[in-house]
Coordinates of C-alpha atoms (C1' of nucleotides) in Angstrom, one line a residue:
Chain A
M1 CA 13.3 -99.3 -133.4
S2 CA 14.0 -102.0 -135.8
K3 CA 12.1 -105.1 -134.7
E4 CA 12.5 -107.2 -137.8
L5 CA 13.0 -110.8 -136.8
T6 CA 15.2 -113.3 -138.4
K7 CA 13.1 -116.0 -140.0
R8 CA 13.0 -119.5 -138.4
A9 CA 13.9 -121.1 -141.7
D10 CA 16.9 -118.9 -142.2
D11 CA 18.5 -119.3 -138.8
Y12 CA 16.6 -120.9 -136.0
S13 CA 19.1 -120.1 -133.3
Q14 CA 19.3 -116.5 -134.2
W15 CA 15.5 -116.3 -134.5
Y16 CA 15.3 -117.6 -130.9
N17 CA 17.9 -115.2 -129.6
E18 CA 16.3 -112.2 -131.2
L19 CA 12.8 -113.2 -130.1
V20 CA 13.8 -113.4 -126.4
V21 CA 15.4 -109.9 -126.6
K22 CA 12.9 -108.2 -128.9
G23 CA 10.0 -109.7 -127.2
E24 CA 11.3 -108.1 -124.0
L25 CA 11.4 -111.3 -122.1
A26 CA 15.1 -111.0 -121.1
D27 CA 18.4 -109.4 -121.8
H28 CA 22.0 -110.2 -121.5
S29 CA 23.8 -108.7 -118.5
A30 CA 27.2 -107.5 -117.5
V31 CA 27.8 -110.9 -115.9
R32 CA 28.9 -113.7 -118.3
G33 CA 26.2 -116.2 -118.8
C34 CA 23.6 -114.5 -116.6
M35 CA 20.4 -112.9 -117.8
V36 CA 18.2 -110.1 -116.7
I37 CA 14.6 -111.2 -116.8
K38 CA 12.6 -108.2 -117.8
P39 CA 9.2 -107.3 -116.5
Y40 CA 7.3 -108.9 -119.3
G41 CA 9.3 -112.1 -119.0
Y42 CA 9.0 -112.1 -115.3
A43 CA 5.3 -111.6 -115.4
L44 CA 5.2 -114.8 -117.5
W45 CA 7.3 -116.6 -115.0
E46 CA 5.1 -115.4 -112.2
N47 CA 2.0 -116.8 -113.9
M48 CA 3.8 -120.2 -114.3
R49 CA 5.1 -120.1 -110.8
D50 CA 1.7 -119.2 -109.2
Q51 CA 0.0 -122.1 -111.0
L52 CA 2.7 -124.6 -110.1
D53 CA 2.7 -123.4 -106.6
K54 CA -1.0 -123.9 -106.3
M55 CA -0.6 -127.5 -107.7
F56 CA 2.2 -128.3 -105.3
K57 CA 0.0 -127.1 -102.4
E58 CA -2.9 -129.1 -103.6
T59 CA -0.7 -132.2 -103.5
G60 CA 0.2 -131.5 -99.9
H61 CA 3.5 -129.7 -100.2
V62 CA 4.6 -126.6 -98.3
N63 CA 7.2 -124.0 -99.1
A64 CA 10.4 -123.2 -97.2
Y65 CA 13.7 -121.6 -98.0
F66 CA 17.2 -122.9 -97.5
P67 CA 20.6 -121.1 -97.9
L68 CA 22.3 -120.2 -101.1
F69 CA 25.6 -121.3 -99.7
V70 CA 26.6 -124.9 -99.1
P71 CA 29.7 -125.7 -96.9
K72 CA 32.0 -127.8 -99.0
S73 CA 32.0 -130.6 -96.4
L74 CA 28.2 -131.0 -96.7
F75 CA 28.4 -130.7 -100.5
E76 CA 30.7 -133.6 -100.8
A77 CA 28.8 -135.9 -98.5
E78 CA 26.8 -137.6 -101.2
E79 CA 29.7 -138.6 -103.4
K80 CA 27.9 -139.2 -106.7
N81 CA 25.9 -136.0 -106.4
A82 CA 29.0 -134.0 -105.6
E83 CA 31.0 -135.6 -108.4
G84 CA 28.3 -134.8 -110.9
F85 CA 28.2 -131.1 -110.1
A86 CA 31.8 -130.6 -109.2
K87 CA 32.8 -129.3 -112.6
E88 CA 30.3 -126.5 -112.7
C89 CA 30.4 -125.0 -109.2
A90 CA 31.0 -121.4 -108.2
I91 CA 32.9 -121.2 -104.9
V92 CA 33.2 -118.5 -102.3
T93 CA 36.6 -118.4 -100.8
H94 CA 36.8 -115.0 -99.1
Y95 CA 34.5 -112.7 -97.2
R96 CA 36.1 -109.3 -97.5
L97 CA 37.6 -106.8 -100.0
K98 CA 40.0 -104.0 -99.3
T99 CA 41.4 -101.0 -101.1
D100 CA 44.3 -101.9 -103.3
P101 CA 47.3 -100.2 -101.8
D102 CA 48.9 -99.9 -105.2
N103 CA 45.9 -98.5 -107.0
K104 CA 43.6 -96.3 -104.9
G105 CA 40.0 -96.5 -105.9
K106 CA 40.3 -100.2 -106.8
L107 CA 39.4 -103.1 -104.6
I108 CA 41.2 -106.4 -104.2
V109 CA 40.4 -109.5 -102.3
D110 CA 41.7 -109.3 -98.8
P111 CA 44.1 -112.3 -98.5
E112 CA 43.6 -112.2 -94.7
A113 CA 39.9 -112.8 -95.1
K114 CA 40.1 -116.3 -96.4
L115 CA 37.3 -118.6 -95.3
E116 CA 38.2 -121.6 -93.1
E117 CA 35.9 -123.7 -95.3
E118 CA 34.9 -122.8 -98.8
L119 CA 31.2 -122.3 -99.5
I120 CA 29.7 -123.7 -102.7
I121 CA 27.0 -121.7 -104.3
R122 CA 24.2 -124.2 -104.6
P123 CA 23.9 -125.9 -108.0
T124 CA 21.0 -127.8 -106.3
S125 CA 20.1 -128.0 -102.7
E126 CA 20.0 -131.7 -101.7
A127 CA 23.1 -131.4 -99.5
I128 CA 22.0 -128.4 -97.4
I129 CA 18.4 -129.7 -97.2
W130 CA 19.3 -133.3 -96.2
N131 CA 21.7 -131.9 -93.6
T132 CA 18.7 -130.0 -92.2
Y133 CA 16.2 -132.8 -92.5
K134 CA 18.5 -134.9 -90.2
G135 CA 17.4 -132.7 -87.4
W136 CA 13.7 -132.7 -88.3
I137 CA 13.1 -136.4 -88.7
Q138 CA 13.1 -138.9 -85.8
S139 CA 9.9 -140.9 -86.2
Y140 CA 7.6 -142.2 -88.8
R141 CA 5.2 -139.6 -87.4
D142 CA 7.5 -136.9 -88.9
L143 CA 6.9 -138.4 -92.3
P144 CA 6.2 -137.8 -95.1
L145 CA 8.1 -134.5 -95.2
L146 CA 6.9 -132.6 -98.3
I147 CA 8.8 -129.4 -98.9
N148 CA 9.3 -127.2 -101.9
Q149 CA 11.5 -124.2 -102.3
W150 CA 11.5 -121.4 -105.0
A151 CA 15.1 -120.3 -105.5
N152 CA 17.9 -119.4 -107.7
V153 CA 20.8 -121.9 -108.4
V154 CA 24.1 -121.5 -110.1
R155 CA 25.8 -123.8 -112.6
W156 CA 28.9 -122.6 -114.3
E157 CA 28.0 -123.5 -117.8
M158 CA 30.6 -123.1 -120.6
R159 CA 28.1 -122.1 -123.2
T160 CA 25.0 -120.2 -122.3
R161 CA 21.7 -119.2 -124.0
L162 CA 19.0 -117.0 -122.6
F163 CA 16.5 -119.2 -120.6
L164 CA 17.8 -122.5 -122.1
R165 CA 21.1 -122.6 -120.3
T166 CA 22.2 -119.8 -118.1
A167 CA 24.8 -119.7 -115.3
E168 CA 22.2 -118.6 -112.8
F169 CA 18.5 -119.5 -113.1
L170 CA 15.3 -119.6 -111.2
W171 CA 13.5 -122.8 -110.4
Q172 CA 11.6 -124.7 -107.8
E173 CA 13.0 -127.8 -106.1
G174 CA 10.9 -130.2 -104.2
H175 CA 12.6 -132.4 -101.6
T176 CA 10.6 -135.0 -99.9
A177 CA 11.2 -137.8 -97.3
H178 CA 9.2 -140.9 -96.9
A179 CA 8.9 -144.0 -94.7
T180 CA 8.8 -146.5 -97.5
K181 CA 10.3 -147.0 -100.9
E182 CA 6.8 -147.5 -102.5
E183 CA 5.6 -144.1 -101.1
A184 CA 8.7 -142.3 -102.4
V185 CA 8.4 -143.8 -105.9
E186 CA 4.7 -142.9 -105.8
E187 CA 5.6 -139.3 -105.0
T188 CA 8.2 -139.2 -107.8
V189 CA 5.6 -140.3 -110.3
K190 CA 2.9 -138.0 -108.8
M191 CA 5.1 -134.9 -109.3
L192 CA 6.0 -136.0 -112.8
D193 CA 2.2 -136.0 -113.4
V194 CA 1.9 -132.6 -111.9
Y195 CA 4.6 -131.3 -114.3
S196 CA 3.1 -132.9 -117.4
T197 CA -0.4 -131.6 -116.5
F198 CA 1.0 -128.1 -116.0
V199 CA 3.2 -128.1 -119.1
E200 CA 0.4 -129.5 -121.3
E201 CA -2.6 -127.7 -119.9
W202 CA -1.1 -124.4 -119.0
M203 CA 1.8 -124.0 -121.3
A204 CA 0.2 -126.0 -124.1
V205 CA 3.4 -127.9 -124.8
P206 CA 2.8 -131.6 -125.3
V207 CA 5.3 -133.8 -123.4
I208 CA 6.4 -137.4 -123.2
K209 CA 6.8 -138.9 -119.8
G210 CA 9.6 -141.3 -119.4
V211 CA 12.5 -142.6 -117.4
K212 CA 16.1 -141.6 -118.1
T213 CA 18.8 -144.2 -118.8
P214 CA 21.5 -144.6 -116.2
N215 CA 23.8 -142.5 -118.2
E216 CA 21.4 -139.6 -118.2
R217 CA 20.3 -140.0 -114.6
F218 CA 20.6 -137.3 -112.0
A219 CA 23.8 -137.7 -110.0
G220 CA 22.8 -139.4 -106.8
A221 CA 19.4 -140.7 -108.0
E222 CA 18.2 -144.3 -108.3
D223 CA 15.8 -143.3 -111.1
T224 CA 15.2 -140.1 -113.0
Y225 CA 11.8 -139.5 -114.5
C226 CA 11.4 -136.7 -117.0
I227 CA 9.1 -134.9 -119.4
E228 CA 10.5 -134.4 -122.9
A229 CA 9.2 -131.8 -125.4
L230 CA 9.9 -131.4 -129.0
M231 CA 10.8 -127.9 -130.4
Q232 CA 9.9 -126.7 -133.9
D233 CA 13.5 -127.3 -135.2
G234 CA 13.1 -130.9 -134.3
K235 CA 15.3 -130.9 -131.3
A236 CA 14.1 -132.2 -128.0
L237 CA 14.2 -130.3 -124.7
Q238 CA 13.9 -131.8 -121.2
A239 CA 11.2 -129.8 -119.6
G240 CA 11.2 -131.2 -116.1
T241 CA 12.6 -134.0 -113.9
S242 CA 11.5 -135.9 -110.9
H243 CA 14.0 -138.1 -109.1
F244 CA 13.6 -141.2 -106.9
L245 CA 16.7 -140.8 -104.7
G246 CA 16.4 -144.1 -102.8
Q247 CA 18.2 -143.9 -99.5
N248 CA 21.3 -142.4 -101.0
F249 CA 21.0 -139.0 -99.3
A250 CA 19.5 -140.4 -96.1
K251 CA 22.6 -142.6 -95.8
A252 CA 25.0 -139.8 -96.7
F253 CA 23.4 -137.4 -94.2
D254 CA 22.4 -140.1 -91.7
V255 CA 18.7 -139.4 -91.7
K256 CA 17.0 -142.3 -89.9
F257 CA 13.6 -142.7 -88.4
S258 CA 11.9 -145.1 -86.0
D259 CA 9.0 -147.1 -87.6
K260 CA 5.9 -148.3 -85.7
N261 CA 7.9 -151.2 -84.3
N262 CA 10.6 -148.9 -83.1
K263 CA 13.0 -150.2 -85.7
L264 CA 15.5 -147.7 -87.2
D265 CA 15.7 -147.2 -90.9
Y266 CA 16.9 -144.7 -93.4
V267 CA 14.2 -142.6 -95.0
W268 CA 13.4 -142.7 -98.7
A269 CA 13.7 -139.5 -100.7
T270 CA 12.6 -137.7 -103.9
S271 CA 13.5 -134.4 -105.5
W272 CA 11.9 -132.7 -108.5
G273 CA 12.3 -129.4 -110.3
V274 CA 11.4 -127.2 -113.2
S275 CA 13.1 -124.0 -114.1
T276 CA 13.0 -120.8 -116.2
R277 CA 14.1 -123.1 -119.0
L278 CA 10.5 -123.9 -119.5
I279 CA 10.2 -120.4 -120.9
G280 CA 12.7 -121.4 -123.6
A281 CA 10.5 -124.5 -124.3
L282 CA 7.4 -122.3 -124.6
I283 CA 9.0 -120.0 -127.1
M284 CA 10.4 -122.7 -129.3
A285 CA 7.3 -124.8 -129.2
H286 CA 4.8 -122.2 -130.4
S287 CA 6.2 -119.0 -131.7
D288 CA 6.5 -118.0 -135.4
D289 CA 8.3 -115.5 -137.7
E290 CA 6.1 -112.7 -136.5
G291 CA 7.1 -113.2 -132.8
L292 CA 6.0 -114.9 -129.7
I293 CA 2.8 -116.9 -129.4
L294 CA 1.8 -117.3 -125.8
P295 CA -0.8 -119.6 -124.4
P296 CA -3.7 -117.5 -122.9
R297 CA -3.6 -119.3 -119.6
I298 CA -0.2 -118.0 -118.7
A299 CA 0.2 -115.0 -121.0
P300 CA 0.9 -111.8 -119.0
L301 CA -1.6 -110.0 -121.2
Q302 CA -4.5 -111.9 -122.7
V303 CA -6.2 -109.1 -124.6
V304 CA -5.0 -105.8 -125.9
I305 CA -7.3 -103.1 -127.1
V306 CA -6.0 -100.8 -129.8
P307 CA -8.0 -97.6 -130.5
I308 CA -8.2 -96.1 -133.9
Y309 CA -9.4 -92.5 -134.0
K310 CA -9.1 -89.0 -135.5
G311 CA -8.7 -86.1 -133.2
E312 CA -9.4 -85.6 -129.5
E313 CA -13.2 -85.9 -129.9
G314 CA -12.8 -89.1 -131.7
K315 CA -10.5 -90.5 -129.1
A316 CA -13.0 -89.6 -126.3
L317 CA -15.7 -91.6 -128.0
V318 CA -13.4 -94.6 -128.5
D319 CA -12.1 -94.3 -124.9
A320 CA -15.5 -94.5 -123.5
K321 CA -16.3 -97.7 -125.4
A322 CA -12.9 -99.2 -124.6
T323 CA -13.4 -98.6 -120.9
E324 CA -16.8 -100.3 -121.1
I325 CA -15.3 -103.3 -123.0
M326 CA -12.4 -103.6 -120.5
S327 CA -14.6 -103.7 -117.4
G328 CA -16.6 -106.4 -119.1
L329 CA -13.5 -108.4 -119.7
K330 CA -12.0 -107.8 -116.3
A331 CA -15.2 -109.0 -114.7
L332 CA -14.5 -112.4 -116.2
G333 CA -10.9 -112.3 -114.9
I334 CA -9.4 -111.6 -118.3
R335 CA -6.0 -109.8 -118.3
V336 CA -6.5 -106.8 -120.6
K337 CA -4.7 -103.7 -121.5
Y338 CA -5.9 -100.6 -123.3
D339 CA -3.0 -99.4 -125.5
D340 CA -4.0 -95.8 -126.0
S341 CA -0.4 -94.4 -126.1
D342 CA -0.2 -91.7 -128.7
N343 CA 3.4 -92.3 -129.7
A344 CA 2.6 -95.2 -132.1
R345 CA 0.3 -95.7 -135.0
P346 CA -2.2 -98.5 -134.9
G347 CA -0.3 -100.5 -137.4
W348 CA 2.9 -100.3 -135.4
K349 CA 1.0 -101.4 -132.3
F350 CA -0.5 -104.4 -134.2
A351 CA 3.0 -105.6 -135.1
E352 CA 4.3 -104.9 -131.6
H353 CA 1.7 -106.9 -129.8
E354 CA 2.1 -109.8 -132.3
L355 CA 5.8 -109.7 -131.5
K356 CA 5.0 -110.0 -127.8
G357 CA 2.5 -112.8 -128.3
V358 CA -0.7 -111.3 -126.9
P359 CA -3.3 -113.9 -127.7
V360 CA -6.1 -111.6 -128.7
R361 CA -6.2 -108.1 -130.1
I362 CA -9.3 -105.9 -130.3
A363 CA -9.2 -103.0 -132.7
L364 CA -11.7 -100.3 -132.0
G365 CA -12.4 -97.4 -134.3
M366 CA -15.1 -95.0 -135.4
R367 CA -16.5 -97.4 -138.0
D368 CA -16.9 -100.0 -135.3
L369 CA -18.6 -97.6 -132.9
E370 CA -21.1 -96.8 -135.7
N371 CA -21.9 -100.5 -136.3
N372 CA -21.7 -101.6 -132.7
V373 CA -18.9 -104.0 -133.4
V374 CA -15.1 -104.5 -132.9
E375 CA -12.5 -106.2 -135.0
I376 CA -10.9 -109.2 -133.2
A377 CA -7.6 -110.7 -134.3
R378 CA -6.2 -113.9 -132.8
R379 CA -2.5 -114.3 -132.5
D380 CA -2.3 -118.0 -133.1
T381 CA -3.9 -118.1 -136.5
K382 CA -3.7 -114.4 -137.4
E383 CA -7.4 -114.6 -138.3
K384 CA -9.5 -111.4 -138.1
S385 CA -13.2 -111.2 -137.5
T386 CA -15.7 -108.6 -136.8
V387 CA -18.0 -109.3 -133.9
S388 CA -20.8 -107.6 -132.2
L389 CA -20.3 -105.8 -128.9
E390 CA -23.3 -107.8 -127.7
G391 CA -21.9 -110.5 -125.5
L392 CA -18.3 -109.6 -126.4
A393 CA -16.7 -110.6 -123.1
G394 CA -18.2 -114.0 -123.2
H395 CA -17.1 -114.4 -126.7
I396 CA -13.5 -113.4 -125.9
S397 CA -13.4 -115.7 -123.0
E398 CA -14.4 -118.7 -125.2
L399 CA -11.9 -117.5 -127.8
L400 CA -9.1 -117.6 -125.3
D401 CA -10.0 -121.2 -124.4
E402 CA -10.1 -122.0 -128.1
I403 CA -6.7 -120.5 -128.7
Q404 CA -5.3 -122.4 -125.7
A405 CA -6.6 -125.6 -127.2
N406 CA -5.5 -124.8 -130.7
I407 CA -1.9 -124.0 -129.7
F408 CA -1.7 -127.3 -127.9
N409 CA -3.2 -129.3 -130.7
R410 CA -0.9 -127.7 -133.2
A411 CA 2.1 -128.5 -131.1
L412 CA 0.8 -132.0 -130.5
K413 CA 0.3 -132.6 -134.3
F414 CA 3.8 -131.4 -134.9
R415 CA 5.2 -133.6 -132.3
D416 CA 3.3 -136.7 -133.6
E417 CA 4.3 -136.0 -137.2
N418 CA 7.9 -135.7 -136.1
T419 CA 8.1 -138.9 -134.1
R420 CA 9.2 -141.7 -136.3
E421 CA 10.4 -145.3 -136.0
A422 CA 13.8 -146.3 -137.3
N423 CA 14.7 -150.0 -137.8
S424 CA 18.2 -149.8 -139.0
W425 CA 21.3 -147.6 -138.4
E426 CA 21.1 -146.2 -141.9
E427 CA 17.4 -145.2 -141.4
F428 CA 18.2 -143.8 -138.0
I429 CA 20.9 -141.5 -139.4
R430 CA 18.9 -140.5 -142.4
L431 CA 15.9 -139.6 -140.3
L432 CA 18.0 -137.6 -137.9
D433 CA 19.7 -135.7 -140.7
E434 CA 16.6 -135.1 -142.9
K435 CA 13.8 -134.7 -140.4
S436 CA 15.2 -134.7 -136.9
G437 CA 12.4 -135.0 -134.3
F438 CA 11.9 -138.0 -132.0
I439 CA 13.1 -141.3 -133.2
S440 CA 11.8 -144.5 -131.7
A441 CA 14.3 -147.3 -132.0
H442 CA 15.6 -150.5 -130.4
W443 CA 18.6 -150.3 -128.2
D444 CA 20.5 -153.2 -126.6
G445 CA 20.3 -151.6 -123.1
T446 CA 24.0 -151.1 -122.5
P447 CA 25.6 -147.8 -121.6
E448 CA 28.4 -148.5 -124.1
T449 CA 26.1 -148.7 -127.0
E450 CA 24.2 -145.6 -125.8
E451 CA 27.5 -143.7 -125.7
K452 CA 28.6 -144.9 -129.1
I453 CA 25.3 -143.9 -130.7
K454 CA 25.7 -140.5 -129.1
Q455 CA 29.2 -140.1 -130.4
E456 CA 28.3 -141.1 -133.9
S457 CA 24.9 -139.4 -134.3
K458 CA 24.9 -136.7 -131.7
A459 CA 21.5 -138.0 -130.6
T460 CA 20.8 -139.1 -127.1
I461 CA 18.3 -141.3 -125.5
R462 CA 15.8 -138.8 -124.2
C463 CA 13.8 -141.4 -122.3
I464 CA 12.2 -144.8 -122.1
P465 CA 8.6 -143.8 -122.3
L466 CA 6.4 -144.8 -119.3
N467 CA 4.0 -147.7 -120.1
N468 CA 6.2 -148.4 -123.1
K469 CA 5.0 -151.1 -125.5
Q470 CA 7.1 -154.2 -125.2
E471 CA 8.2 -155.7 -128.5
D472 CA 11.1 -157.8 -129.6
G473 CA 13.6 -156.2 -131.9
K474 CA 17.2 -155.7 -132.6
C475 CA 19.4 -152.8 -131.5
I476 CA 20.0 -150.4 -134.4
L477 CA 23.7 -150.2 -133.7
T478 CA 24.7 -153.6 -132.5
G479 CA 21.9 -155.8 -133.7
K480 CA 21.7 -157.4 -130.3
P481 CA 18.2 -158.3 -129.0
S482 CA 16.0 -155.6 -127.4
S483 CA 12.6 -155.8 -125.7
Q484 CA 11.4 -152.3 -126.3
R485 CA 12.0 -149.1 -128.3
V486 CA 13.4 -146.0 -126.7
L487 CA 13.1 -142.4 -127.7
F488 CA 16.1 -140.8 -129.3
A489 CA 16.6 -137.1 -130.4
R490 CA 19.2 -134.4 -130.7
A491 CA 18.6 -132.3 -127.7
Y492 CA 19.1 -128.9 -126.2
Chain B
rC1 C1' 37.9 -123.9 -121.7
rG2 C1' 40.2 -123.9 -127.3
rG3 C1' 39.4 -121.7 -132.4
rG4 C1' 36.9 -117.8 -135.4
rC5 C1' 34.0 -113.2 -135.5
rG6 C1' 31.9 -108.9 -133.3
rG7 C1' 31.1 -104.4 -129.4
rU8 C1' 31.0 -96.9 -132.6
rA9 C1' 23.9 -92.5 -130.1
rG10 C1' 18.1 -96.4 -127.4
rC11 C1' 18.3 -100.1 -132.0
rG12 C1' 20.7 -101.5 -136.8
rC13 C1' 25.2 -100.0 -139.2
rA14 C1' 29.3 -97.1 -142.0
rG15 C1' 34.1 -95.0 -140.8
rC16 C1' 39.4 -98.5 -139.1
rC17 C1' 43.3 -101.1 -144.1
rC18 C1' 46.1 -95.6 -145.2
rG19 C1' 46.0 -91.9 -137.4
rG20 C1' 44.2 -85.4 -137.8
rU21 C1' 39.1 -85.1 -132.8
rA22 C1' 32.6 -89.0 -135.6
rG23 C1' 28.5 -90.1 -139.6
rC24 C1' 23.8 -92.6 -141.8
rG25 C1' 18.9 -95.0 -141.2
rC26 C1' 15.3 -95.9 -137.6
rA27 C1' 13.9 -94.4 -132.7
rC28 C1' 13.5 -89.8 -129.4
rA29 C1' 11.8 -84.1 -128.7
rC30 C1' 8.8 -80.0 -130.8
rG31 C1' 5.5 -78.4 -134.8
rU32 C1' 2.2 -79.9 -138.6
rC33 C1' -0.6 -83.0 -141.8
rU34 C1' -2.3 -87.8 -140.2
rG35 C1' -4.4 -92.4 -138.1
rG36 C1' -8.4 -99.6 -140.2
rG37 C1' -1.1 -103.2 -140.8
rG38 C1' 5.5 -101.1 -138.7
rG39 C1' 3.1 -92.8 -141.7
rG40 C1' 4.7 -87.9 -144.5
rC41 C1' 7.1 -83.1 -144.1
rG42 C1' 10.0 -79.5 -141.2
rU43 C1' 13.2 -78.3 -137.0
rG44 C1' 16.2 -80.2 -133.1
rG45 C1' 18.8 -83.0 -129.0
rG46 C1' 21.8 -87.1 -128.0
rG47 C1' 28.0 -90.8 -128.6
rU48 C1' 34.9 -89.8 -123.2
rC49 C1' 33.8 -95.0 -130.4
rG50 C1' 33.1 -101.9 -124.5
rC51 C1' 37.1 -101.1 -120.7
rA52 C1' 42.4 -100.3 -119.5
rA53 C1' 47.4 -99.5 -120.6
rG54 C1' 50.9 -98.4 -124.6
rU55 C1' 53.0 -96.0 -129.3
rU56 C1' 52.4 -90.9 -131.3
rC57 C1' 52.5 -83.8 -131.4
rG58 C1' 47.7 -86.3 -132.2
rA59 C1' 44.2 -92.8 -131.5
rA60 C1' 37.4 -95.0 -133.1
rU61 C1' 41.6 -96.1 -136.5
rC62 C1' 48.1 -99.0 -134.7
rU63 C1' 49.9 -102.5 -130.4
rU64 C1' 49.0 -105.3 -125.9
rG65 C1' 45.8 -106.8 -122.1
rU66 C1' 40.8 -107.4 -120.5
rU67 C1' 35.5 -107.8 -120.6
rC68 C1' 30.5 -109.0 -122.8
rG69 C1' 28.1 -111.4 -126.9
rC70 C1' 27.6 -114.6 -131.4
rC71 C1' 29.2 -119.1 -134.3
rC72 C1' 32.1 -123.9 -134.2
rG73 C1' 34.2 -127.5 -130.9
rA74 C1' 34.8 -129.7 -126.0
rC75 C1' 31.5 -129.8 -121.6
rC76 C1' 26.3 -130.0 -120.0
rA77 C1' 24.0 -134.2 -113.1

RNA sequence: CGGGCGGUAGCGCAGCCCGGUAGCGCACACGUCUGGGGGGCGUGGGGUCGCAAGUUCGAAUCUUGUUCGCCCGACCA
């Protein structure tokens, strides 16, 4: 099978598309815009999901599951939210098919099976969830309500790309209800921190925490917080969002509670989510022209052992040693595979595991057995070394930590080197065209200017960084006074 | 959703203009020599040419429709 990858420098988009498919993470399907997540890609998602789930539970959340379908009347209850998603909704209008009387063997929609009320396939679940919460919340004693769900959602996108933007995707969505505004805001920020910790420490992708401008805000939110990451082509990618919803949904769905003084008030809400899009971020942040580079902490396989031998007797000797090495690694909780399939040469296997981003490869042959050593190759730097079998498991364990740190530091260095300040419109455009990356610049704070900058430069305000330095300056477009810089980039 | 391009064996492609019943490389199976960076030689299997109509004695090839993908644009809370 030809596995030659397009080089990043030749065509970054094509490199990404090929990598997802050749790395066996996902495939296109017979359904427009929908992907099949293959076992290797799903194993990666499971590792991400398991860690996030653990972190959600550690912060007091529980999981539940709400329906895929949302009755149209509920969907439209919160007007801004409904409006925001209206253009990309899939709608169920009928509940039955029948045999086509004019064409036996074919099915048609039974016109008599039209639904009284259309069902929207959830693009997000605020509506159905808040309709449900209404029945669960009466008193301050019922609060806070801290619920998460793992689910699929559908957004009818015009132009799709595997993982980055698909019509259906997997995600988690947290939906919480609180007695006070302060508590809800605190929750919003807390979950943003959970996301940034997860993305940086497990996925090794550095992120910038910030707040979205009103233009970029989630429909129905008072404030949208986000984490933004920078890809190797200099484009930004929103890696997660956390929304302070105010009382908008409580009012739309009439969710009130009695406080300690028996006074009725609407509850305060948050919602937050990350999706399979994170896998796209992971790929574009780390991988190279040889294939995927996966951070050890979430890689489906952390170590692969490739045997090199001649004849059956040779293989038996190598097998025995490999089994011993594996049990040592497994005892430390390391995910390891012994690739002793006989239908590929060692060289082919090396390339294959590099393509799939396995962090560490151990090559084990007769020469190594004689010297009581193995050859270790790390995926991130492609360095090879010969190490003693003595204390091997511990050495590998430390190496995995080192790789995790190195991948993060490399991405951080790239991000920092590609974050620049622009102090004039000319400089702004020049930096965007020549270097791309994040551009920190003054903006007069108006939606009109933001829109105009977007029209003329194709760059958007990714966020106003949290704890942003306050400094007087002039808007790069209008020259009007500004009190702080905001972060611009061309984005996915 | 508009414009352009593409879909022929698991993968990558040729054949199409000029209609006559499908080919190459890799992969796969078997044998053999091999094995420390995508092996060599030999033999062999596999495709209703994306799908559906139409033109024709005959369609991968011409026409129309449709579907999936890629690129550009619009859209993207």
